[in-house]
PDB file of C-alpha atoms and ligand atoms in Angstrom:
ATOM      1  CA  MET J   1      19.478  -6.578  32.889  1.00 92.00           C
ATOM      2  CA  ILE J   2      16.789  -7.153  30.259  1.00 95.00           C
ATOM      3  CA  GLU J   3      19.495  -6.839  27.575  1.00 93.00           C
ATOM      4  CA  LYS J   4      20.575 -10.401  28.292  1.00 95.00           C
ATOM      5  CA  ASP J   5      17.336 -11.678  26.686  1.00 96.00           C
ATOM      6  CA  ILE J   6      18.158 -10.059  23.339  1.00 97.00           C
ATOM      7  CA  GLU J   7      19.776 -12.207  20.687  1.00 96.00           C
ATOM      8  CA  ARG J   8      20.318  -9.585  17.983  1.00 96.00           C
ATOM      9  CA  ILE J   9      19.761  -5.869  17.481  1.00 97.00           C
ATOM     10  CA  TYR J  10      17.809  -4.988  14.342  1.00 96.00           C
ATOM     11  CA  PHE J  11      17.596  -1.219  14.599  1.00 98.00           C
ATOM     12  CA  SER J  12      19.870   0.667  16.957  1.00 98.00           C
ATOM     13  CA  LYS J  13      18.840   3.654  19.016  1.00 98.00           C
ATOM     14  CA  GLU J  14      20.800   5.941  16.650  1.00 98.00           C
ATOM     15  CA  GLU J  15      19.267   4.506  13.469  1.00 98.00           C
ATOM     16  CA  ILE J  16      15.777   4.858  14.933  1.00 98.00           C
ATOM     17  CA  GLN J  17      16.325   8.459  16.047  1.00 98.00           C
ATOM     18  CA  LYS J  18      17.641   9.433  12.615  1.00 98.00           C
ATOM     19  CA  ARG J  19      14.735   7.818  10.783  1.00 98.00           C
ATOM     20  CA  VAL J  20      12.153   9.316  13.170  1.00 98.00           C
ATOM     21  CA  GLN J  21      13.558  12.785  12.470  1.00 98.00           C
ATOM     22  CA  GLU J  22      13.235  12.170   8.735  1.00 98.00           C
ATOM     23  CA  LEU J  23       9.620  11.039   9.105  1.00 98.00           C
ATOM     24  CA  GLY J  24       8.872  14.078  11.259  1.00 98.00           C
ATOM     25  CA  ALA J  25      10.336  16.398   8.636  1.00 98.00           C
ATOM     26  CA  GLU J  26       8.285  14.725   5.896  1.00 98.00           C
ATOM     27  CA  ILE J  27       5.049  14.996   7.888  1.00 98.00           C
ATOM     28  CA  SER J  28       5.842  18.629   8.783  1.00 98.00           C
ATOM     29  CA  ARG J  29       6.113  19.476   5.086  1.00 98.00           C
ATOM     30  CA  ASP J  30       2.967  17.550   4.083  1.00 98.00           C
ATOM     31  CA  TYR J  31       0.812  18.948   6.898  1.00 98.00           C
ATOM     32  CA  ALA J  32       2.158  22.489   7.256  1.00 94.00           C
ATOM     33  CA  ASP J  33      -1.268  24.002   6.499  1.00 95.00           C
ATOM     34  CA  LYS J  34      -3.502  21.137   7.675  1.00 96.00           C
ATOM     35  CA  ASP J  35      -3.403  21.089  11.511  1.00 96.00           C
ATOM     36  CA  PRO J  36      -3.511  17.270  11.694  1.00 98.00           C
ATOM     37  CA  ILE J  37      -4.780  15.051  14.499  1.00 98.00           C
ATOM     38  CA  LEU J  38      -2.232  12.370  15.313  1.00 98.00           C
ATOM     39  CA  VAL J  39      -3.986   9.264  16.559  1.00 98.00           C
ATOM     40  CA  GLY J  40      -1.668   6.884  18.362  1.00 98.00           C
ATOM     41  CA  VAL J  41      -2.625   3.241  18.664  1.00 97.00           C
ATOM     42  CA  LEU J  42      -1.825   2.155  22.212  1.00 96.00           C
ATOM     43  CA  LYS J  43       0.130   0.727  23.711  1.00 94.00           C
ATOM     44  CA  GLY J  44       2.782  -0.048  21.107  1.00 95.00           C
ATOM     45  CA  CYS J  45       2.903   3.507  19.729  1.00 97.00           C
ATOM     46  CA  PHE J  46       3.834   5.288  22.913  1.00 98.00           C
ATOM     47  CA  VAL J  47       7.609   5.538  22.482  1.00 98.00           C
ATOM     48  CA  PHE J  48       7.541   6.203  18.736  1.00 98.00           C
ATOM     49  CA  MET J  49       4.727   8.734  19.119  1.00 98.00           C
ATOM     50  CA  ALA J  50       6.568  10.656  21.831  1.00 98.00           C
ATOM     51  CA  ASP J  51       9.688  10.940  19.667  1.00 98.00           C
ATOM     52  CA  LEU J  52       7.874  11.544  16.375  1.00 98.00           C
ATOM     53  CA  THR J  53       5.557  14.297  17.619  1.00 98.00           C
ATOM     54  CA  ARG J  54       8.554  16.255  18.872  1.00 98.00           C
ATOM     55  CA  CYS J  55       9.974  16.155  15.337  1.00 98.00           C
ATOM     56  CA  ILE J  56       6.779  17.542  13.795  1.00 98.00           C
ATOM     57  CA  ASP J  57       6.639  21.288  13.250  1.00 97.00           C
ATOM     58  CA  ALA J  58       2.908  21.844  12.639  1.00 96.00           C
ATOM     59  CA  TYR J  59      -0.171  22.646  14.744  1.00 96.00           C
ATOM     60  CA  ALA J  60      -0.768  18.989  15.511  1.00 97.00           C
ATOM     61  CA  GLU J  61      -3.228  17.654  18.061  1.00 97.00           C
ATOM     62  CA  ILE J  62      -2.662  14.347  19.825  1.00 98.00           C
ATOM     63  CA  ASP J  63      -5.178  11.653  20.639  1.00 98.00           C
ATOM     64  CA  PHE J  64      -5.069   7.936  21.348  1.00 98.00           C
ATOM     65  CA  MET J  65      -7.014   4.784  20.736  1.00 97.00           C
ATOM     66  CA  ALA J  66      -6.468   1.464  22.408  1.00 95.00           C
ATOM     67  CA  VAL J  67      -7.195  -1.737  20.561  1.00 90.00           C
ATOM     68  CA  SER J  68      -6.324  -5.308  21.221  1.00 82.00           C
ATOM     69  CA  THR J  69      -5.606  -7.934  18.622  1.00 72.00           C
ATOM     70  CA  TYR J  70      -2.904 -10.080  20.100  1.00 57.00           C
ATOM     71  CA  GLY J  71      -3.065 -12.422  23.060  1.00 55.00           C
ATOM     72  CA  ASN J  72       0.009 -12.845  25.177  1.00 53.00           C
ATOM     73  CA  GLY J  73       1.880 -14.575  22.375  1.00 57.00           C
ATOM     74  CA  THR J  74       3.307 -13.840  18.982  1.00 61.00           C
ATOM     75  CA  THR J  75       0.392 -14.676  16.681  1.00 60.00           C
ATOM     76  CA  THR J  76      -2.766 -12.700  15.977  1.00 58.00           C
ATOM     77  CA  THR J  77      -6.207 -13.921  16.963  1.00 60.00           C
ATOM     78  CA  GLY J  78      -7.790 -11.901  14.146  1.00 66.00           C
ATOM     79  CA  ALA J  79     -10.362 -10.230  16.393  1.00 75.00           C
ATOM     80  CA  VAL J  80     -10.068  -6.463  16.916  1.00 85.00           C
ATOM     81  CA  ASN J  81     -11.410  -4.948  20.108  1.00 88.00           C
ATOM     82  CA  ILE J  82     -11.737  -1.170  20.705  1.00 92.00           C
ATOM     83  CA  ARG J  83     -10.756  -0.578  24.330  1.00 93.00           C
ATOM     84  CA  LYS J  84     -10.446   3.181  24.222  1.00 96.00           C
ATOM     85  CA  ASP J  85     -11.956   5.472  21.633  1.00 97.00           C
ATOM     86  CA  LEU J  86     -10.978   9.010  20.594  1.00 97.00           C
ATOM     87  CA  SER J  87     -11.693  11.936  22.899  1.00 96.00           C
ATOM     88  CA  TYR J  88     -12.578  14.375  20.108  1.00 90.00           C
ATOM     89  CA  ASP J  89     -14.569  14.570  16.918  1.00 96.00           C
ATOM     90  CA  ILE J  90     -12.535  14.065  13.739  1.00 98.00           C
ATOM     91  CA  GLU J  91     -15.144  15.161  11.199  1.00 98.00           C
ATOM     92  CA  ASN J  92     -13.465  17.239   8.460  1.00 98.00           C
ATOM     93  CA  ARG J  93     -10.095  16.835  10.150  1.00 98.00           C
ATOM     94  CA  HIS J  94      -6.866  15.428   8.744  1.00 98.00           C
ATOM     95  CA  VAL J  95      -6.015  12.280  10.684  1.00 98.00           C
ATOM     96  CA  ILE J  96      -2.685  10.491  10.825  1.00 98.00           C
ATOM     97  CA  ILE J  97      -2.799   7.101  12.538  1.00 98.00           C
ATOM     98  CA  ILE J  98       0.480   6.337  14.312  1.00 98.00           C
ATOM     99  CA  GLU J  99       1.336   2.648  14.752  1.00 97.00           C
ATOM    100  CA  ASP J 100       4.340   0.732  15.953  1.00 97.00           C
ATOM    101  CA  ILE J 101       4.154  -2.053  13.389  1.00 97.00           C
ATOM    102  CA  LEU J 102       2.028  -3.020  10.403  1.00 96.00           C
ATOM    103  CA  ASP J 103       1.996  -6.799  10.400  1.00 93.00           C
ATOM    104  CA  SER J 104      -1.053  -8.711   9.114  1.00 92.00           C
ATOM    105  CA  GLY J 105      -2.753  -5.326   8.681  1.00 94.00           C
ATOM    106  CA  VAL J 106      -5.913  -6.602  10.403  1.00 92.00           C
ATOM    107  CA  THR J 107      -5.743  -3.984  13.165  1.00 91.00           C
ATOM    108  CA  LEU J 108      -5.131  -0.998  10.912  1.00 94.00           C
ATOM    109  CA  SER J 109      -7.616  -1.894   8.234  1.00 93.00           C
ATOM    110  CA  TYR J 110     -10.291  -2.295  10.901  1.00 93.00           C
ATOM    111  CA  LEU J 111      -9.286   0.987  12.543  1.00 95.00           C
ATOM    112  CA  ARG J 112      -9.134   2.905   9.279  1.00 96.00           C
ATOM    113  CA  ASN J 113     -12.667   1.813   8.330  1.00 94.00           C
ATOM    114  CA  TYR J 114     -13.889   2.551  11.840  1.00 95.00           C
ATOM    115  CA  LEU J 115     -12.525   6.116  11.708  1.00 97.00           C
ATOM    116  CA  MET J 116     -13.540   6.635   8.091  1.00 97.00           C
ATOM    117  CA  ASN J 117     -17.204   6.414   9.192  1.00 97.00           C
ATOM    118  CA  ARG J 118     -16.703   9.674  11.113  1.00 97.00           C
ATOM    119  CA  LYS J 119     -16.028  11.543   7.884  1.00 98.00           C
ATOM    120  CA  PRO J 120     -12.545  12.932   8.412  1.00 98.00           C
ATOM    121  CA  ALA J 121     -11.076  15.094   5.628  1.00 98.00           C
ATOM    122  CA  SER J 122      -8.334  12.489   5.186  1.00 98.00           C
ATOM    123  CA  ILE J 123      -6.706   9.531   6.903  1.00 98.00           C
ATOM    124  CA  LYS J 124      -3.085   8.549   6.475  1.00 98.00           C
ATOM    125  CA  ILE J 125      -1.074   5.895   8.238  1.00 98.00           C
ATOM    126  CA  CYS J 126       2.386   6.276   9.707  1.00 98.00           C
ATOM    127  CA  THR J 127       4.065   3.143  11.003  1.00 98.00           C
ATOM    128  CA  LEU J 128       7.546   2.792  12.408  1.00 98.00           C
ATOM    129  CA  LEU J 129       7.856  -0.759  11.093  1.00 98.00           C
ATOM    130  CA  ASP J 130       6.355  -2.610   8.177  1.00 97.00           C
ATOM    131  CA  LYS J 131       6.382  -6.404   7.929  1.00 96.00           C
ATOM    132  CA  PRO J 132       4.951  -6.891   4.415  1.00 93.00           C
ATOM    133  CA  ALA J 133       5.625 -10.633   4.335  1.00 92.00           C
ATOM    134  CA  ARG J 134       2.740 -11.274   6.737  1.00 91.00           C
ATOM    135  CA  ARG J 135       0.099  -8.993   5.235  1.00 93.00           C
ATOM    136  CA  LYS J 136      -3.457 -10.396   5.154  1.00 93.00           C
ATOM    137  CA  ALA J 137      -5.530  -7.228   4.844  1.00 93.00           C
ATOM    138  CA  ASP J 138      -5.375  -4.934   1.813  1.00 93.00           C
ATOM    139  CA  ILE J 139      -3.588  -2.020   3.433  1.00 96.00           C
ATOM    140  CA  SER J 140      -0.304  -0.146   3.210  1.00 95.00           C
ATOM    141  CA  ALA J 141       1.179   2.746   5.161  1.00 97.00           C
ATOM    142  CA  ASP J 142       1.807   6.251   3.802  1.00 98.00           C
ATOM    143  CA  TYR J 143       4.843   6.807   6.027  1.00 98.00           C
ATOM    144  CA  VAL J 144       7.102   3.874   6.926  1.00 98.00           C
ATOM    145  CA  GLY J 145      10.143   4.024   9.182  1.00 98.00           C
ATOM    146  CA  PHE J 146      11.697   0.678   8.314  1.00 98.00           C
ATOM    147  CA  GLU J 147      10.717  -2.439   6.485  1.00 96.00           C
ATOM    148  CA  CYS J 148      11.460  -5.363   8.760  1.00 93.00           C
ATOM    149  CA  PRO J 149      12.008  -9.074   8.347  1.00 90.00           C
ATOM    150  CA  ASN J 150       9.420 -11.691   9.191  1.00 92.00           C
ATOM    151  CA  GLU J 151      10.561 -12.179  12.750  1.00 93.00           C
ATOM    152  CA  PHE J 152       8.985 -11.272  16.070  1.00 94.00           C
ATOM    153  CA  ILE J 153      10.763  -8.183  17.358  1.00 96.00           C
ATOM    154  CA  VAL J 154      10.652  -6.207  20.593  1.00 97.00           C
ATOM    155  CA  GLY J 155      11.711  -2.858  22.009  1.00 98.00           C
ATOM    156  CA  TYR J 156      10.965   0.829  21.416  1.00 98.00           C
ATOM    157  CA  GLY J 157       7.319   0.256  22.371  1.00 98.00           C
ATOM    158  CA  LEU J 158       6.958  -3.277  20.985  1.00 97.00           C
ATOM    159  CA  ASP J 159       6.311  -5.989  23.528  1.00 96.00           C
ATOM    160  CA  TYR J 160       6.483  -9.674  24.052  1.00 96.00           C
ATOM    161  CA  ALA J 161       3.904 -10.592  26.718  1.00 94.00           C
ATOM    162  CA  GLU J 162       3.860  -6.886  27.753  1.00 95.00           C
ATOM    163  CA  LYS J 163       7.584  -6.763  28.397  1.00 97.00           C
ATOM    164  CA  TYR J 164      10.580  -5.197  26.607  1.00 98.00           C
ATOM    165  CA  ARG J 165       8.661  -2.060  25.516  1.00 98.00           C
ATOM    166  CA  ASN J 166      11.202   0.032  27.412  1.00 98.00           C
ATOM    167  CA  LEU J 167      14.256  -0.968  25.353  1.00 98.00           C
ATOM    168  CA  ASP J 168      15.549   2.020  23.382  1.00 97.00           C
ATOM    169  CA  TYR J 169      16.388  -0.139  20.341  1.00 98.00           C
ATOM    170  CA  ILE J 170      14.618  -2.906  18.415  1.00 98.00           C
ATOM    171  CA  GLY J 171      15.811  -6.479  18.508  1.00 97.00           C
ATOM    172  CA  VAL J 172      14.955 -10.169  18.514  1.00 96.00           C
ATOM    173  CA  LEU J 173      14.680 -12.220  21.672  1.00 96.00           C
ATOM    174  CA  LYS J 174      16.629 -15.386  22.291  1.00 95.00           C
ATOM    175  CA  PRO J 175      14.529 -18.401  21.285  1.00 92.00           C
ATOM    176  CA  GLU J 176      14.366 -19.789  24.830  1.00 93.00           C
ATOM    177  CA  ILE J 177      12.474 -16.653  25.995  1.00 93.00           C
ATOM    178  CA  TYR J 178       9.471 -17.515  23.821  1.00 86.00           C
ATOM    179  CA  GLN J 179       8.852 -20.788  25.640  1.00 76.00           C
TER     180      GLN J 179
HETATM  181  P1  IMP K 201      -1.594  -6.641  12.779  1.00 53.79           P
HETATM  182  O1  IMP K 201      -3.048  -6.444  13.029  1.00 53.79           O
HETATM  183  O2  IMP K 201      -1.270  -8.091  12.498  1.00 53.79           O
HETATM  184  O3  IMP K 201      -1.015  -5.736  11.712  1.00 53.79           O
HETATM  185  O4  IMP K 201      -0.861  -6.417  14.152  1.00 53.79           O
HETATM  186  C1  IMP K 201      -0.524  -5.217  14.634  1.00 53.79           C
HETATM  187  C2  IMP K 201      -0.139  -5.303  16.089  1.00 53.79           C
HETATM  188  O5  IMP K 201       0.435  -6.565  16.438  1.00 53.79           O
HETATM  189  C3  IMP K 201       0.942  -4.286  16.362  1.00 53.79           C
HETATM  190  O6  IMP K 201       0.401  -3.055  16.696  1.00 53.79           O
HETATM  191  C4  IMP K 201       1.729  -4.945  17.480  1.00 53.79           C
HETATM  192  O7  IMP K 201       1.175  -4.591  18.732  1.00 53.79           O
HETATM  193  C5  IMP K 201       1.569  -6.422  17.262  1.00 53.79           C
HETATM  194  N1  IMP K 201       2.756  -7.002  16.577  1.00 53.79           N
HETATM  195  C6  IMP K 201       2.860  -7.436  15.312  1.00 53.79           C
HETATM  196  N2  IMP K 201       4.087  -7.890  15.029  1.00 53.79           N
HETATM  197  C7  IMP K 201       4.816  -7.726  16.161  1.00 53.79           C
HETATM  198  C8  IMP K 201       6.198  -7.992  16.510  1.00 53.79           C
HETATM  199  O8  IMP K 201       7.032  -8.459  15.719  1.00 53.79           O
HETATM  200  N3  IMP K 201       6.544  -7.670  17.783  1.00 53.79           N
HETATM  201  C9  IMP K 201       5.684  -7.125  18.688  1.00 53.79           C
HETATM  202  N4  IMP K 201       4.400  -6.856  18.407  1.00 53.79           N
HETATM  203  C10 IMP K 201       3.965  -7.160  17.159  1.00 53.79           C
HETATM  204 MG1   MG K 202       1.502  -5.749  21.109  1.00 53.79          MG
END
């Protein structure tokens, strides 16, 4: 049903699953003796986070933050709002922030500074998608699933006006949907 709104598939379910397993293996190696806290940035992270954490073989803890940057459209307002903070203290802990997409970088650079004030042992960033063409803030991810083109994409957690998060692949919507 919702498939009819998709113009093109960018990353198929199979490609995503394969890449997520690779990222999980990499993080498992890097954090084998570090017991990391994985901090998911809601809501976009929820599908990626669920798949990624099950590919990580380490004593990882899971927490979430909720922030808002976007309105109901496709462009950022620039303002970052913390809607839900962490449940636990991260002092002296190894934190990995899990994001769906690194776009302008405004959200993650704000979040990284915000969490840095709590004196974690380290902070790294893992993003499923990286859209470097649109970067405004001075930030890059330590783990990247895919670099993606400068187009607005949906699926696998990513929304347009809160919809399409439940697609199991990533694609572009037909132009008429954005009206
Ligand atoms: P940034 O602060 O510009 O890096 O924006 C990050 C947030 O914007 C992401 O966590 C997404 O929720 C949203 N976003 C950026 N690009 C896209 C896109 O192509 N599709 C869906 N959401 C996007
Ligand atoms: Mg969003």
